[in-house]
Amino acid sequence: EAGVVQSPRYKIIEKKQPVAFWCNPISGHNTLYWYLQNLGQGPELLIRYENEEAVDDSQLPKDRFSAERLKGVDSTLKIQPAELGDSAVYLCASSLGGGDRGYNEQFFGPGTRLTVL
Amino acid sequence: AQSVTQPDIHITVSEGASLELRCNYSYGATPYLFWYVQSPGQGLQLLLKYFSGDTLVQGIKGFEAEFKRSQSSFNLRKPSVHWSDAAEYFCAVGAKGGSEKLVFGKGTKLTVNP
């Protein structure tokens, strides 16, 4: 079974340009997460989706970041305009959702490494 | 809110030596605890997790971790390290009620000398 797929794997842009990242979760996973991982740091949650609904976006800088998950499957994270400080790895993860809320393991994609010049 | 501290930024061990990576957490109740490993250019892979019950948990790749409530710790151990274990290791804590939010430590980078 395929894991979480992210593209592109690497992206280099100039500041003030827009950029978008795409994530395809594991089939059947209702919950999708976007994390930001700065160099030398652990991942930090940006946004969490339950199906197509963003249920936790408190850490998403909404002035320049946006995300969508149309039809509750694939998701896109966008930055417009990008700043130098946005250089980081953007990780997508997915897990089974709904039903029993005990715990659902998060499976991570390889990430997109963004460099803003 | 929960938090995680990994005191060691970088650890170097010789192949075949034992390993212990430290993790301390802060949470008001018994949390969910996790260890993830991240190889260069890769996503995070779950090594093991603790929810409840036996405080010594076994994971993949020969790793184990022990939950110590009195010390708010969840240290990762391996009796004999292999060169392929070189990677970055992250401890994470999740709140009871689901995996909605994982809070990660800053990670410990492991170097293995031949």
Short mmCIF file of C-alpha atoms in Angstrom, two decimals, chain A residues 9-102:
data_model
loop_
_atom_site.label_atom_id
_atom_site.label_comp_id
_atom_site.label_asym_id
_atom_site.label_seq_id
_atom_site.Cartn_x
_atom_site.Cartn_y
_atom_site.Cartn_z
CA ARG A 9 10.11 17.09 -2.76
CA TYR A 10 12.18 20.23 -3.16
CA LYS A 11 11.27 23.78 -4.10
CA ILE A 12 13.43 26.86 -4.46
CA ILE A 13 11.75 30.21 -4.93
CA GLU A 14 12.52 33.87 -4.49
CA LYS A 15 10.93 35.80 -1.69
CA LYS A 16 7.52 37.30 -2.36
CA GLN A 17 6.70 34.51 -4.80
CA PRO A 18 3.81 32.12 -4.18
CA VAL A 19 4.34 28.41 -3.61
CA ALA A 20 2.09 25.41 -3.18
CA PHE A 21 2.60 21.95 -1.74
CA TRP A 22 0.48 18.94 -2.45
CA CYS A 23 -0.29 15.93 -0.27
CA ASN A 24 -2.07 12.68 -1.03
CA PRO A 25 -2.84 10.77 2.18
CA ILE A 26 -3.08 7.05 2.65
CA SER A 27 -6.27 5.71 1.16
CA GLY A 28 -9.07 5.66 3.70
CA HIS A 29 -7.40 8.07 6.12
CA ASN A 30 -9.89 10.75 7.08
CA THR A 31 -7.53 12.89 9.13
CA LEU A 32 -4.80 14.91 7.47
CA TYR A 33 -2.13 17.07 9.09
CA TRP A 34 0.30 19.66 7.84
CA TYR A 35 3.42 20.21 9.93
CA LEU A 36 6.23 22.73 9.69
CA GLN A 37 9.72 21.52 10.56
CA ASN A 38 12.40 24.14 10.90
CA LEU A 39 16.04 23.15 10.78
CA GLY A 40 17.09 21.53 14.03
CA GLN A 41 13.55 21.45 15.38
CA GLY A 42 10.75 18.98 15.73
CA PRO A 43 7.61 19.21 13.61
CA GLU A 44 4.97 21.73 14.63
CA LEU A 45 1.35 21.36 13.65
CA LEU A 46 0.02 23.94 11.21
CA ILE A 47 -3.42 22.56 10.46
CA ARG A 48 -5.47 19.41 10.93
CA TYR A 49 -8.35 18.26 8.76
CA GLU A 50 -11.10 15.83 9.57
CA ASN A 51 -12.35 14.93 6.11
CA GLU A 52 -12.73 18.30 4.39
CA GLU A 53 -13.14 20.33 7.56
CA ALA A 54 -10.21 22.19 9.12
CA VAL A 55 -10.70 21.43 12.80
CA ASP A 56 -7.48 22.91 14.14
CA ASP A 57 -5.79 25.75 12.29
CA SER A 58 -4.77 27.80 15.28
CA GLN A 59 -1.08 27.64 14.37
CA LEU A 60 -1.52 28.50 10.70
CA PRO A 61 -0.32 32.04 9.87
CA LYS A 62 -3.42 33.04 8.00
CA ASP A 63 -2.06 36.26 6.58
CA ARG A 64 0.08 34.34 4.12
CA PHE A 65 -0.71 30.65 4.53
CA SER A 66 -3.80 28.87 3.29
CA ALA A 67 -4.81 25.26 2.94
CA GLU A 68 -7.60 23.30 1.42
CA ARG A 69 -8.73 19.73 1.30
CA LEU A 70 -11.37 19.46 -1.35
CA LYS A 71 -13.44 16.27 -1.30
CA GLY A 72 -11.69 15.20 1.87
CA VAL A 73 -8.77 13.46 0.15
CA ASP A 74 -5.84 15.42 -1.32
CA SER A 75 -4.71 18.62 0.29
CA THR A 76 -2.82 21.69 -0.82
CA LEU A 77 -0.89 24.09 1.39
CA LYS A 78 -0.10 27.48 -0.09
CA ILE A 79 2.14 30.34 0.91
CA GLN A 80 1.64 33.75 -0.69
CA PRO A 81 3.88 35.64 -0.58
CA ALA A 82 6.79 33.57 0.71
CA GLU A 83 9.30 35.11 3.10
CA LEU A 84 12.88 34.13 3.86
CA GLY A 85 11.79 32.70 7.20
CA ASP A 86 9.50 30.22 5.50
CA SER A 87 12.46 28.11 4.46
CA ALA A 88 11.77 24.78 6.14
CA VAL A 89 10.44 21.29 5.56
CA TYR A 90 6.68 20.96 5.25
CA LEU A 91 5.43 17.56 6.32
CA CYS A 92 2.08 16.00 5.63
CA ALA A 93 0.69 13.18 7.74
CA SER A 94 -2.52 11.20 7.76
CA SER A 95 -4.38 8.91 10.13
CA LEU A 96 -7.63 7.02 10.40
CA GLY A 97 -10.31 9.25 11.81
CA GLY A 98 -13.76 9.14 13.28
CA GLY A 99 -15.24 6.30 15.22
CA ASP A 100 -13.11 5.19 18.14
CA ARG A 101 -11.11 8.18 19.28
CA GLY A 102 -8.64 6.22 21.36
#
